[in-house]
Short mmCIF file of C-alpha atoms in Angstrom, two decimals:
data_model
loop_
_atom_site.label_atom_id
_atom_site.label_comp_id
_atom_site.label_asym_id
_atom_site.label_seq_id
_atom_site.Cartn_x
_atom_site.Cartn_y
_atom_site.Cartn_z
CA GLN A 167 265.05 114.19 64.38
CA SER A 168 264.50 114.75 68.12
CA VAL A 169 262.63 117.71 69.51
CA LEU A 170 265.22 118.46 72.13
CA THR A 171 268.90 118.92 70.82
CA GLN A 172 271.81 117.35 72.51
CA PRO A 173 275.44 116.93 71.24
CA PRO A 174 275.90 113.36 70.10
CA SER A 175 278.99 112.87 72.16
CA ALA A 176 281.09 114.30 75.07
CA SER A 177 284.29 113.01 76.66
CA GLY A 178 286.59 113.69 79.63
CA THR A 179 289.31 112.06 81.73
CA PRO A 180 288.78 110.77 85.26
CA GLY A 181 288.69 113.65 87.72
CA GLN A 182 287.58 116.17 85.06
CA SER A 183 284.22 117.99 84.73
CA VAL A 184 281.96 117.73 81.72
CA THR A 185 278.80 119.50 80.73
CA ILE A 186 276.11 118.28 78.43
CA SER A 187 273.66 120.78 76.86
CA CYS A 188 270.09 120.31 75.89
CA SER A 189 268.31 122.92 73.72
CA GLY A 190 264.49 123.12 73.23
CA SER A 191 261.83 125.68 72.65
CA SER A 192 259.18 127.75 74.50
CA SER A 193 256.65 124.94 74.31
CA ASN A 194 258.90 122.49 76.22
CA ILE A 195 262.04 123.52 78.12
CA GLY A 196 260.89 127.11 78.09
CA SER A 197 257.76 126.44 80.04
CA ASN A 198 258.20 123.05 81.77
CA TYR A 199 260.65 121.16 83.97
CA VAL A 200 263.62 119.39 82.53
CA TYR A 201 264.61 115.78 83.44
CA TRP A 202 267.79 113.89 82.88
CA TYR A 203 268.17 110.10 82.50
CA GLN A 204 271.34 108.02 82.50
CA GLN A 205 271.39 104.76 80.41
CA LEU A 206 274.33 102.59 81.32
CA PRO A 207 275.23 100.05 78.43
CA GLY A 208 272.71 97.33 77.99
CA THR A 209 270.28 98.58 80.71
CA ALA A 210 267.15 100.69 81.05
CA PRO A 211 267.45 104.42 81.67
CA THR A 212 267.24 105.67 85.23
CA VAL A 213 266.28 109.14 86.41
CA LEU A 214 269.39 111.30 87.17
CA ILE A 215 267.94 114.82 87.70
CA TYR A 216 264.23 115.61 88.13
CA ARG A 217 262.54 119.09 88.00
CA ASN A 218 265.43 120.88 86.58
CA ASN A 219 267.97 120.42 89.45
CA GLN A 220 266.68 117.88 91.98
CA ARG A 221 268.61 114.67 92.60
CA PRO A 222 266.78 111.44 93.59
CA SER A 223 268.28 109.79 96.72
CA GLY A 224 271.28 107.64 95.71
CA VAL A 225 272.48 109.95 92.89
CA PRO A 226 275.83 111.40 93.78
CA ASP A 227 276.13 115.22 94.11
CA ARG A 228 278.69 115.14 91.37
CA PHE A 229 275.60 115.33 89.11
CA SER A 230 273.83 118.58 88.82
CA GLY A 231 271.21 120.16 86.57
CA SER A 232 270.31 123.66 85.59
CA LYS A 233 267.96 125.52 83.22
CA SER A 234 267.93 128.90 81.60
CA GLY A 235 265.30 129.99 79.17
CA THR A 236 264.92 127.32 76.56
CA SER A 237 268.02 125.41 77.31
CA ALA A 238 269.28 123.10 80.06
CA SER A 239 272.53 121.49 81.15
CA LEU A 240 273.77 118.51 83.02
CA ALA A 241 277.11 118.86 84.79
CA ILE A 242 279.09 115.99 85.98
CA SER A 243 282.11 116.85 88.21
CA VAL A 244 285.06 114.54 89.20
CA LEU A 245 284.37 112.17 86.36
CA ARG A 246 284.55 108.48 86.98
CA SER A 247 284.84 105.49 84.68
CA GLU A 248 281.44 104.35 85.75
CA ASP A 249 279.79 107.54 84.42
CA GLU A 250 280.44 106.20 80.87
CA ALA A 251 276.86 106.02 79.55
CA ASP A 252 274.15 107.67 77.44
CA TYR A 253 272.47 110.69 78.78
CA TYR A 254 268.99 111.99 77.79
CA CYS A 255 267.16 115.16 78.54
CA ALA A 256 263.31 115.14 78.46
CA ALA A 257 260.55 117.63 78.99
CA TRP A 258 256.82 117.85 78.72
CA ASP A 259 255.87 119.67 75.38
CA ASP A 260 252.59 121.73 75.50
CA SER A 261 252.12 121.65 71.72
CA GLN A 262 249.28 119.69 70.26
CA SER A 263 247.60 117.81 73.09
CA GLY A 264 250.84 117.55 74.98
CA LEU A 265 253.49 114.91 74.86
CA TRP A 266 256.88 113.97 76.44
CA VAL A 267 259.82 114.78 74.16
CA PHE A 268 263.44 113.56 74.58
CA GLY A 269 266.79 114.71 73.32
CA GLY A 270 268.56 112.49 70.93
CA GLY A 271 271.08 111.45 73.70
CA THR A 272 274.71 112.20 74.48
CA LYS A 273 277.19 109.36 74.67
CA LEU A 274 279.71 110.17 77.37
CA THR A 275 283.09 108.50 77.02
CA VAL A 276 285.58 108.51 79.97
CA LEU A 277 289.05 108.38 78.40
CA GLN B 168 260.09 98.83 95.99
CA THR B 169 258.12 98.94 92.74
CA GLN B 170 259.41 96.75 89.88
CA LEU B 171 258.05 96.59 86.36
CA GLN B 172 258.27 93.69 83.77
CA GLU B 173 257.41 93.78 80.14
CA SER B 174 256.11 90.63 78.41
CA GLY B 175 254.97 89.68 74.90
CA PRO B 176 256.12 88.32 71.62
CA GLY B 177 259.67 89.28 70.49
CA LEU B 178 258.78 88.93 66.69
CA VAL B 179 255.76 90.47 65.03
CA LYS B 180 255.01 90.25 61.23
CA PRO B 181 254.56 93.44 59.25
CA SER B 182 251.03 94.85 59.09
CA GLU B 183 250.07 92.91 62.31
CA THR B 184 249.47 94.13 65.82
CA LEU B 185 252.05 94.42 68.39
CA ALA B 186 250.69 93.58 71.95
CA LEU B 187 252.66 94.02 75.08
CA THR B 188 251.97 93.87 78.79
CA CYS B 189 253.71 95.35 81.75
CA THR B 190 253.19 93.73 85.21
CA VAL B 191 253.79 95.90 88.24
CA SER B 192 255.05 94.39 91.51
CA GLY B 193 255.42 96.12 94.78
CA GLY B 194 254.18 99.56 95.65
CA SER B 195 250.92 101.14 94.77
CA PHE B 196 249.31 100.73 91.29
CA THR B 197 246.47 103.23 91.71
CA SER B 198 247.05 106.79 91.65
CA TYR B 199 249.89 106.62 89.17
CA HIS B 200 250.28 107.27 85.52
CA TRP B 201 251.96 104.40 83.55
CA SER B 202 253.88 104.94 80.32
CA TRP B 203 255.25 103.10 77.42
CA ILE B 204 258.63 104.28 75.91
CA ARG B 205 260.46 102.75 72.96
CA GLN B 206 263.94 102.82 71.72
CA PRO B 207 265.00 101.62 68.18
CA PRO B 208 268.34 99.85 68.13
CA GLY B 209 271.18 102.30 68.48
CA LYS B 210 268.84 105.28 68.68
CA GLY B 211 267.08 107.51 71.19
CA LEU B 212 263.98 107.29 73.30
CA GLU B 213 260.46 107.90 72.01
CA TRP B 214 257.45 108.34 74.37
CA ILE B 215 254.53 106.32 73.12
CA GLY B 216 251.88 107.30 75.63
CA TYR B 217 250.53 106.97 79.24
CA ILE B 218 247.56 105.63 80.89
CA TYR B 219 246.13 106.94 84.26
CA TYR B 220 244.84 104.42 86.76
CA THR B 221 241.42 105.66 86.02
CA GLY B 222 241.90 104.53 82.43
CA ASN B 223 242.40 108.07 81.00
CA THR B 224 245.06 108.06 78.33
CA ASN B 225 247.42 110.37 76.38
CA TYR B 226 249.17 109.17 73.27
CA ASN B 227 252.04 110.59 71.24
CA PRO B 228 250.33 112.39 68.30
CA SER B 229 252.70 110.70 65.92
CA LEU B 230 251.41 107.28 66.98
CA ARG B 231 247.98 108.10 68.13
CA SER B 232 246.09 106.51 65.12
CA ARG B 233 247.75 103.10 65.73
CA VAL B 234 248.03 103.06 69.65
CA THR B 235 245.65 101.73 72.28
CA MET B 236 246.58 101.41 75.95
CA SER B 237 244.45 99.63 78.68
CA LEU B 238 244.97 98.51 82.21
CA ASP B 239 243.68 95.71 84.50
CA THR B 240 244.07 96.99 88.17
CA SER B 241 243.11 93.52 89.59
CA LYS B 242 246.17 92.13 87.87
CA ARG B 243 248.35 95.09 88.33
CA GLN B 244 248.95 95.18 84.64
CA PHE B 245 248.76 97.71 81.85
CA SER B 246 248.99 96.97 78.11
CA LEU B 247 250.04 98.36 74.82
CA ARG B 248 248.56 97.51 71.36
CA LEU B 249 250.23 99.07 68.24
CA THR B 250 248.54 98.20 64.97
CA SER B 251 249.79 98.00 61.41
CA VAL B 252 253.43 97.62 62.45
CA THR B 253 256.35 98.15 60.01
CA ALA B 254 260.06 97.66 60.32
CA ALA B 255 260.21 101.15 61.74
CA ASP B 256 258.45 99.80 64.88
CA THR B 257 261.41 97.62 65.61
CA ALA B 258 262.57 98.74 69.06
CA VAL B 259 263.21 97.91 72.75
CA TYR B 260 259.76 98.76 74.44
CA TYR B 261 260.04 99.87 77.97
CA CYS B 262 257.20 100.38 80.49
CA ALA B 263 257.64 102.98 83.18
CA ARG B 264 255.81 104.53 86.10
CA THR B 265 255.13 108.17 85.36
CA GLY B 266 254.24 109.77 88.63
CA LEU B 267 251.06 110.65 90.41
CA TYR B 268 250.52 114.38 89.68
CA SER B 269 247.79 115.50 87.34
CA SER B 270 250.03 118.01 85.69
CA PRO B 271 252.26 115.94 83.40
CA GLU B 272 255.26 118.06 83.62
CA MET B 273 255.47 117.41 87.38
CA ASN B 274 256.09 113.66 86.69
CA TRP B 275 259.07 111.69 85.60
CA PHE B 276 259.69 108.07 84.53
CA ASP B 277 260.79 106.02 87.50
CA PRO B 278 261.20 103.07 87.74
CA TRP B 279 261.54 101.42 84.25
CA GLY B 280 261.13 97.73 83.21
CA GLN B 281 264.19 96.04 81.85
CA GLY B 282 262.85 96.41 78.34
CA LEU B 283 261.69 93.97 75.67
CA LEU B 284 263.10 93.84 72.13
CA VAL B 285 260.33 93.50 69.46
CA THR B 286 261.48 92.97 66.01
CA VAL B 287 259.05 93.45 63.04
CA SER B 288 259.93 90.98 60.32
CA SER B 289 258.33 88.52 58.11
#
């Protein structure tokens, strides 16, 4: 059971837009930044969005992040076949002595 | 460009200790936090803990009683020890650079190593 809640799957056709949600609580998303990671099949995750809505250099502007209250979203516009991957949200959680928590991951299928 | 590489045994017996090392090449080793993250087969990510270049550590409370992290700045390596392993510890173990800010929420995991599958089985 992951601390952050994501839908297990999402899908879309090339050219469409898709949004992946991430729900948390006041001790994580509600008070700290949200990060998004993309994990292509058989590879290690890479950072896609940092500090809620910032894109590292090299990440297309088709990817965007937002946060409101204790929830966050990753939006992917103009879907491409190479976007098929697992997507994870993450945030620092202030409970206990502090720890990083992840969502359970969303498998995006490009139909 | 910083690169990370995990190394260690791919098979560990139940009740024994899992010991992995991450070697960092390129970029700065000092000033950064360094993390271990694992992913059971077909499942999601779990943060194990991080170590600061000063040696300060912060572990996931769920694993704290079994985890020890250390580092060797001269070799540009940091290590993970996980004691009393069970089948539930079978996972791909990743090491990752975790930023240089003292406030943890300001940091993120980048880059990651390629990952090392560790299987716990007799």
